[in-house]
């Protein structure tokens, strides 16, 4: 490992992008258990819960869907982080294995005690019976249940793609798998109860349907309580952006020019860009929330599918680090540094996932865009790559 690191340094790669040594990989189960706790309780997630009520599902169904979502999120975080925990390599470099040295730039750039208060105000019974005014109880509840799960999972589309940025520090695969699973499941059980009870309870108590937790805080009579709640929300939002958004973006930007940029440079650039694009505009109303989540799920779901198919099916868990950390200008890995199969599959999966935004009969697919993207990309890439490998093997036998 040390010999490889020195070789990669000679090729111009910064310390931030190099494979982590065993002594650097110190994260254990508890580290991963606590990693995502703050990232679950944030404003976008609470706003998202408010948007779920317009579907007409029961409060219990929304709670259950959110909890089940945690298992899907944990599975993807663990599996897509397997390569990171095995080789100690960040996402920006792992991405090169499936998309190519130059092609990796494209998918890398595509890339949320108050519950007790609400229950005490109106009681648990009315909360479980709550449906916003003017909203009819859903008839096709099974599909809408899946829509809720898709929306929750889509929130984690970006962190799931870049899971290796966190698992590169893992002491072992078992430590990161157990820690992330427990952390996400426990956090989402607490969030499912708290988020739903806060939105439903406050709407009942104030006699006006609300979907934004900040609107609820503004109605409080106690200035101190409002200030404290906003402070907590601010801290959790910072936690969310620091872990789920800024860290992956920092590594990805550094990988664009690995001989010139460092992780710190990447974080600074990402922070400036994130301020300029005004992401809070996506949370202006319930419709914009679903539009954003459908799009982000439809764009990044296919990338996750390709990455997992390449690592588990095509490469069978084995990656040649020397090919990932190639010398600048050396694009022998894939066709001029691009894996055309990965690009083609990603494009088709994105079209299928988001086509319903433009083609009416495909609309149901867009409502579950993340699932469609992951499944289509995984299956298509695995089949195409296995077929290509079989054809090459047949040609070699014929020539021999």
JSON list of C-alpha atoms in Angstrom, two decimals, residues 144-292:
[
{"chain": "A", "resi": 144, "resn": "UNK", "atom": "CA", "xyz": [-48.57, 6.43, -3.13]},
{"chain": "A", "resi": 145, "resn": "UNK", "atom": "CA", "xyz": [-46.93, 4.57, -0.24]},
{"chain": "A", "resi": 146, "resn": "UNK", "atom": "CA", "xyz": [-44.10, 3.76, -2.65]},
{"chain": "A", "resi": 147, "resn": "UNK", "atom": "CA", "xyz": [-44.03, 7.41, -3.78]},
{"chain": "A", "resi": 148, "resn": "UNK", "atom": "CA", "xyz": [-43.36, 8.47, -0.18]},
{"chain": "A", "resi": 149, "resn": "UNK", "atom": "CA", "xyz": [-40.53, 5.94, 0.13]},
{"chain": "A", "resi": 150, "resn": "UNK", "atom": "CA", "xyz": [-39.07, 7.11, -3.19]},
{"chain": "A", "resi": 151, "resn": "UNK", "atom": "CA", "xyz": [-39.14, 10.74, -2.00]},
{"chain": "A", "resi": 152, "resn": "UNK", "atom": "CA", "xyz": [-37.37, 9.94, 1.28]},
{"chain": "A", "resi": 153, "resn": "UNK", "atom": "CA", "xyz": [-34.74, 7.80, -0.44]},
{"chain": "A", "resi": 154, "resn": "UNK", "atom": "CA", "xyz": [-34.23, 10.49, -3.12]},
{"chain": "A", "resi": 155, "resn": "UNK", "atom": "CA", "xyz": [-33.20, 12.93, -0.39]},
{"chain": "A", "resi": 156, "resn": "UNK", "atom": "CA", "xyz": [-30.20, 10.62, 0.11]},
{"chain": "A", "resi": 157, "resn": "UNK", "atom": "CA", "xyz": [-29.44, 10.17, -3.58]},
{"chain": "A", "resi": 158, "resn": "UNK", "atom": "CA", "xyz": [-26.37, 12.41, -3.46]},
{"chain": "A", "resi": 159, "resn": "UNK", "atom": "CA", "xyz": [-24.84, 11.00, -0.22]},
{"chain": "A", "resi": 160, "resn": "UNK", "atom": "CA", "xyz": [-25.58, 7.46, -1.43]},
{"chain": "A", "resi": 161, "resn": "UNK", "atom": "CA", "xyz": [-23.71, 8.04, -4.69]},
{"chain": "A", "resi": 162, "resn": "UNK", "atom": "CA", "xyz": [-20.69, 9.33, -2.79]},
{"chain": "A", "resi": 163, "resn": "UNK", "atom": "CA", "xyz": [-20.86, 6.85, 0.11]},
{"chain": "A", "resi": 164, "resn": "UNK", "atom": "CA", "xyz": [-17.18, 5.97, -0.35]},
{"chain": "A", "resi": 165, "resn": "UNK", "atom": "CA", "xyz": [-16.21, 9.45, 0.85]},
{"chain": "A", "resi": 166, "resn": "UNK", "atom": "CA", "xyz": [-17.31, 8.29, 4.30]},
{"chain": "A", "resi": 167, "resn": "UNK", "atom": "CA", "xyz": [-16.51, 4.58, 4.16]},
{"chain": "A", "resi": 168, "resn": "UNK", "atom": "CA", "xyz": [-12.91, 5.21, 3.04]},
{"chain": "A", "resi": 169, "resn": "UNK", "atom": "CA", "xyz": [-12.20, 5.85, 6.71]},
{"chain": "A", "resi": 170, "resn": "UNK", "atom": "CA", "xyz": [-13.85, 2.62, 7.90]},
{"chain": "A", "resi": 171, "resn": "UNK", "atom": "CA", "xyz": [-11.87, 0.19, 10.02]},
{"chain": "A", "resi": 172, "resn": "UNK", "atom": "CA", "xyz": [-13.73, -2.62, 8.26]},
{"chain": "A", "resi": 173, "resn": "UNK", "atom": "CA", "xyz": [-16.76, -3.28, 6.05]},
{"chain": "A", "resi": 174, "resn": "UNK", "atom": "CA", "xyz": [-18.61, -4.76, 9.02]},
{"chain": "A", "resi": 175, "resn": "UNK", "atom": "CA", "xyz": [-18.05, -1.63, 11.13]},
{"chain": "A", "resi": 176, "resn": "UNK", "atom": "CA", "xyz": [-19.45, 0.72, 8.48]},
{"chain": "A", "resi": 177, "resn": "UNK", "atom": "CA", "xyz": [-22.30, -1.62, 7.55]},
{"chain": "A", "resi": 178, "resn": "UNK", "atom": "CA", "xyz": [-23.49, -2.07, 11.13]},
{"chain": "A", "resi": 179, "resn": "UNK", "atom": "CA", "xyz": [-22.94, 1.56, 12.11]},
{"chain": "A", "resi": 180, "resn": "UNK", "atom": "CA", "xyz": [-24.69, 3.09, 9.11]},
{"chain": "A", "resi": 181, "resn": "UNK", "atom": "CA", "xyz": [-27.63, 0.69, 9.29]},
{"chain": "A", "resi": 182, "resn": "UNK", "atom": "CA", "xyz": [-28.24, 1.22, 12.99]},
{"chain": "A", "resi": 183, "resn": "UNK", "atom": "CA", "xyz": [-27.70, 4.96, 12.75]},
{"chain": "A", "resi": 184, "resn": "UNK", "atom": "CA", "xyz": [-30.07, 5.49, 9.84]},
{"chain": "A", "resi": 185, "resn": "UNK", "atom": "CA", "xyz": [-32.80, 3.17, 11.12]},
{"chain": "A", "resi": 186, "resn": "UNK", "atom": "CA", "xyz": [-32.80, 4.61, 14.65]},
{"chain": "A", "resi": 187, "resn": "UNK", "atom": "CA", "xyz": [-32.66, 8.18, 13.34]},
{"chain": "A", "resi": 188, "resn": "UNK", "atom": "CA", "xyz": [-35.55, 7.63, 10.95]},
{"chain": "A", "resi": 189, "resn": "UNK", "atom": "CA", "xyz": [-37.73, 5.91, 13.52]},
{"chain": "A", "resi": 190, "resn": "UNK", "atom": "CA", "xyz": [-37.35, 8.96, 15.74]},
{"chain": "A", "resi": 191, "resn": "UNK", "atom": "CA", "xyz": [-37.82, 11.32, 12.80]},
{"chain": "A", "resi": 192, "resn": "UNK", "atom": "CA", "xyz": [-40.92, 9.50, 11.50]},
{"chain": "A", "resi": 193, "resn": "UNK", "atom": "CA", "xyz": [-42.68, 9.95, 14.82]},
{"chain": "A", "resi": 194, "resn": "UNK", "atom": "CA", "xyz": [-41.39, 13.45, 15.49]},
{"chain": "A", "resi": 195, "resn": "UNK", "atom": "CA", "xyz": [-41.83, 14.87, 11.99]},
{"chain": "A", "resi": 196, "resn": "UNK", "atom": "CA", "xyz": [-45.34, 13.58, 11.40]},
{"chain": "A", "resi": 197, "resn": "UNK", "atom": "CA", "xyz": [-46.57, 14.45, 14.88]},
{"chain": "A", "resi": 198, "resn": "UNK", "atom": "CA", "xyz": [-45.17, 17.98, 14.70]},
{"chain": "A", "resi": 199, "resn": "UNK", "atom": "CA", "xyz": [-46.76, 18.80, 11.33]},
{"chain": "A", "resi": 200, "resn": "UNK", "atom": "CA", "xyz": [-50.11, 17.11, 12.04]},
{"chain": "A", "resi": 201, "resn": "UNK", "atom": "CA", "xyz": [-50.31, 18.21, 15.68]},
{"chain": "A", "resi": 202, "resn": "UNK", "atom": "CA", "xyz": [-49.53, 21.84, 14.94]},
{"chain": "A", "resi": 203, "resn": "UNK", "atom": "CA", "xyz": [-52.01, 21.95, 12.05]},
{"chain": "A", "resi": 204, "resn": "UNK", "atom": "CA", "xyz": [-54.77, 20.63, 14.29]},
{"chain": "A", "resi": 205, "resn": "UNK", "atom": "CA", "xyz": [-53.89, 22.91, 17.19]},
{"chain": "A", "resi": 206, "resn": "UNK", "atom": "CA", "xyz": [-53.70, 26.13, 15.16]},
{"chain": "A", "resi": 207, "resn": "UNK", "atom": "CA", "xyz": [-56.65, 25.24, 12.95]},
{"chain": "A", "resi": 208, "resn": "UNK", "atom": "CA", "xyz": [-54.69, 25.81, 9.75]},
{"chain": "A", "resi": 209, "resn": "UNK", "atom": "CA", "xyz": [-52.89, 23.23, 7.61]},
{"chain": "A", "resi": 210, "resn": "UNK", "atom": "CA", "xyz": [-49.17, 23.85, 7.52]},
{"chain": "A", "resi": 211, "resn": "UNK", "atom": "CA", "xyz": [-46.33, 22.03, 5.77]},
{"chain": "A", "resi": 212, "resn": "UNK", "atom": "CA", "xyz": [-43.35, 24.11, 6.91]},
{"chain": "A", "resi": 213, "resn": "UNK", "atom": "CA", "xyz": [-41.89, 23.57, 10.38]},
{"chain": "A", "resi": 214, "resn": "UNK", "atom": "CA", "xyz": [-40.57, 27.15, 10.39]},
{"chain": "A", "resi": 215, "resn": "UNK", "atom": "CA", "xyz": [-44.14, 28.48, 10.10]},
{"chain": "A", "resi": 216, "resn": "UNK", "atom": "CA", "xyz": [-45.00, 26.48, 13.21]},
{"chain": "A", "resi": 217, "resn": "UNK", "atom": "CA", "xyz": [-42.09, 27.90, 15.21]},
{"chain": "A", "resi": 218, "resn": "UNK", "atom": "CA", "xyz": [-43.14, 31.46, 14.29]},
{"chain": "A", "resi": 219, "resn": "UNK", "atom": "CA", "xyz": [-46.55, 30.89, 15.93]},
{"chain": "A", "resi": 220, "resn": "UNK", "atom": "CA", "xyz": [-45.09, 30.11, 19.36]},
{"chain": "A", "resi": 221, "resn": "UNK", "atom": "CA", "xyz": [-45.77, 32.58, 22.17]},
{"chain": "A", "resi": 222, "resn": "UNK", "atom": "CA", "xyz": [-42.40, 32.05, 23.86]},
{"chain": "A", "resi": 223, "resn": "UNK", "atom": "CA", "xyz": [-39.58, 34.03, 22.25]},
{"chain": "A", "resi": 224, "resn": "UNK", "atom": "CA", "xyz": [-37.00, 31.88, 24.03]},
{"chain": "A", "resi": 225, "resn": "UNK", "atom": "CA", "xyz": [-38.57, 28.63, 22.79]},
{"chain": "A", "resi": 226, "resn": "UNK", "atom": "CA", "xyz": [-38.75, 29.96, 19.23]},
{"chain": "A", "resi": 227, "resn": "UNK", "atom": "CA", "xyz": [-35.12, 31.12, 19.36]},
{"chain": "A", "resi": 228, "resn": "UNK", "atom": "CA", "xyz": [-33.96, 27.77, 20.77]},
{"chain": "A", "resi": 229, "resn": "UNK", "atom": "CA", "xyz": [-35.91, 25.81, 18.12]},
{"chain": "A", "resi": 230, "resn": "UNK", "atom": "CA", "xyz": [-34.49, 27.90, 15.28]},
{"chain": "A", "resi": 231, "resn": "UNK", "atom": "CA", "xyz": [-30.98, 27.44, 16.71]},
{"chain": "A", "resi": 232, "resn": "UNK", "atom": "CA", "xyz": [-31.43, 23.66, 16.82]},
{"chain": "A", "resi": 233, "resn": "UNK", "atom": "CA", "xyz": [-32.79, 23.66, 13.25]},
{"chain": "A", "resi": 234, "resn": "UNK", "atom": "CA", "xyz": [-29.82, 25.79, 12.13]},
{"chain": "A", "resi": 235, "resn": "UNK", "atom": "CA", "xyz": [-27.29, 23.40, 13.71]},
{"chain": "A", "resi": 236, "resn": "UNK", "atom": "CA", "xyz": [-28.90, 20.31, 12.18]},
{"chain": "A", "resi": 237, "resn": "UNK", "atom": "CA", "xyz": [-29.01, 22.01, 8.77]},
{"chain": "A", "resi": 238, "resn": "UNK", "atom": "CA", "xyz": [-25.30, 22.81, 9.05]},
{"chain": "A", "resi": 239, "resn": "UNK", "atom": "CA", "xyz": [-24.67, 19.18, 10.01]},
{"chain": "A", "resi": 240, "resn": "UNK", "atom": "CA", "xyz": [-26.64, 17.98, 6.99]},
{"chain": "A", "resi": 241, "resn": "UNK", "atom": "CA", "xyz": [-24.81, 20.17, 4.51]},
{"chain": "A", "resi": 242, "resn": "UNK", "atom": "CA", "xyz": [-21.39, 19.52, 5.99]},
{"chain": "A", "resi": 243, "resn": "UNK", "atom": "CA", "xyz": [-21.74, 15.73, 5.77]},
{"chain": "A", "resi": 244, "resn": "UNK", "atom": "CA", "xyz": [-24.08, 15.05, 2.90]},
{"chain": "A", "resi": 245, "resn": "UNK", "atom": "CA", "xyz": [-23.22, 17.87, 0.52]},
{"chain": "A", "resi": 246, "resn": "UNK", "atom": "CA", "xyz": [-19.98, 19.74, 1.19]},
{"chain": "A", "resi": 247, "resn": "UNK", "atom": "CA", "xyz": [-17.68, 16.77, 1.90]},
{"chain": "A", "resi": 248, "resn": "UNK", "atom": "CA", "xyz": [-18.54, 14.86, -1.33]},
{"chain": "A", "resi": 249, "resn": "UNK", "atom": "CA", "xyz": [-18.45, 18.06, -3.39]},
{"chain": "A", "resi": 250, "resn": "UNK", "atom": "CA", "xyz": [-15.04, 18.94, -1.97]},
{"chain": "A", "resi": 251, "resn": "UNK", "atom": "CA", "xyz": [-13.54, 15.61, -3.05]},
{"chain": "A", "resi": 252, "resn": "UNK", "atom": "CA", "xyz": [-15.24, 15.73, -6.45]},
{"chain": "A", "resi": 253, "resn": "UNK", "atom": "CA", "xyz": [-13.97, 19.21, -7.27]},
{"chain": "A", "resi": 254, "resn": "UNK", "atom": "CA", "xyz": [-10.47, 18.24, -6.12]},
{"chain": "A", "resi": 255, "resn": "UNK", "atom": "CA", "xyz": [-10.58, 15.27, -8.51]},
{"chain": "A", "resi": 256, "resn": "UNK", "atom": "CA", "xyz": [-11.28, 17.56, -11.47]},
{"chain": "A", "resi": 257, "resn": "UNK", "atom": "CA", "xyz": [-7.68, 18.76, -11.29]},
{"chain": "A", "resi": 258, "resn": "UNK", "atom": "CA", "xyz": [-5.95, 16.39, -8.83]},
{"chain": "A", "resi": 259, "resn": "UNK", "atom": "CA", "xyz": [-2.50, 17.90, -9.38]},
{"chain": "A", "resi": 260, "resn": "UNK", "atom": "CA", "xyz": [-3.67, 21.47, -8.68]},
{"chain": "A", "resi": 261, "resn": "UNK", "atom": "CA", "xyz": [-6.66, 21.36, -6.34]},
{"chain": "A", "resi": 262, "resn": "UNK", "atom": "CA", "xyz": [-6.91, 20.00, -2.79]},
{"chain": "A", "resi": 263, "resn": "UNK", "atom": "CA", "xyz": [-9.90, 18.93, -0.74]},
{"chain": "A", "resi": 264, "resn": "UNK", "atom": "CA", "xyz": [-9.88, 22.29, 1.10]},
{"chain": "A", "resi": 265, "resn": "UNK", "atom": "CA", "xyz": [-9.98, 24.17, -2.22]},
{"chain": "A", "resi": 266, "resn": "UNK", "atom": "CA", "xyz": [-12.88, 21.95, -3.31]},
{"chain": "A", "resi": 267, "resn": "UNK", "atom": "CA", "xyz": [-14.87, 22.66, -0.13]},
{"chain": "A", "resi": 268, "resn": "UNK", "atom": "CA", "xyz": [-14.40, 26.43, -0.57]},
{"chain": "A", "resi": 269, "resn": "UNK", "atom": "CA", "xyz": [-15.50, 26.33, -4.21]},
{"chain": "A", "resi": 270, "resn": "UNK", "atom": "CA", "xyz": [-18.48, 24.10, -3.40]},
{"chain": "A", "resi": 271, "resn": "UNK", "atom": "CA", "xyz": [-19.59, 26.42, -0.60]},
{"chain": "A", "resi": 272, "resn": "UNK", "atom": "CA", "xyz": [-19.57, 29.45, -2.91]},
{"chain": "A", "resi": 273, "resn": "UNK", "atom": "CA", "xyz": [-21.47, 27.60, -5.64]},
{"chain": "A", "resi": 274, "resn": "UNK", "atom": "CA", "xyz": [-24.07, 26.29, -3.17]},
{"chain": "A", "resi": 275, "resn": "UNK", "atom": "CA", "xyz": [-24.76, 29.86, -2.04]},
{"chain": "A", "resi": 276, "resn": "UNK", "atom": "CA", "xyz": [-25.12, 31.18, -5.57]},
{"chain": "A", "resi": 277, "resn": "UNK", "atom": "CA", "xyz": [-27.67, 28.57, -6.74]},
{"chain": "A", "resi": 278, "resn": "UNK", "atom": "CA", "xyz": [-30.12, 29.48, -3.92]},
{"chain": "A", "resi": 279, "resn": "UNK", "atom": "CA", "xyz": [-31.23, 25.91, -2.96]},
{"chain": "A", "resi": 280, "resn": "UNK", "atom": "CA", "xyz": [-33.83, 27.25, -0.53]},
{"chain": "A", "resi": 281, "resn": "UNK", "atom": "CA", "xyz": [-35.96, 28.23, -3.53]},
{"chain": "A", "resi": 282, "resn": "UNK", "atom": "CA", "xyz": [-36.67, 24.51, -3.95]},
{"chain": "A", "resi": 283, "resn": "UNK", "atom": "CA", "xyz": [-38.60, 24.53, -0.66]},
{"chain": "A", "resi": 284, "resn": "UNK", "atom": "CA", "xyz": [-41.07, 27.31, -1.52]},
{"chain": "A", "resi": 285, "resn": "UNK", "atom": "CA", "xyz": [-44.09, 25.00, -1.80]},
{"chain": "A", "resi": 286, "resn": "UNK", "atom": "CA", "xyz": [-45.14, 21.36, -1.71]},
{"chain": "A", "resi": 287, "resn": "UNK", "atom": "CA", "xyz": [-45.10, 20.93, -5.49]},
{"chain": "A", "resi": 288, "resn": "UNK", "atom": "CA", "xyz": [-41.53, 22.20, -5.84]},
{"chain": "A", "resi": 289, "resn": "UNK", "atom": "CA", "xyz": [-40.39, 19.70, -3.20]},
{"chain": "A", "resi": 290, "resn": "UNK", "atom": "CA", "xyz": [-41.69, 16.73, -5.20]},
{"chain": "A", "resi": 291, "resn": "UNK", "atom": "CA", "xyz": [-40.32, 18.12, -8.45]},
{"chain": "A", "resi": 292, "resn": "UNK", "atom": "CA", "xyz": [-36.87, 18.50, -6.91]}
]
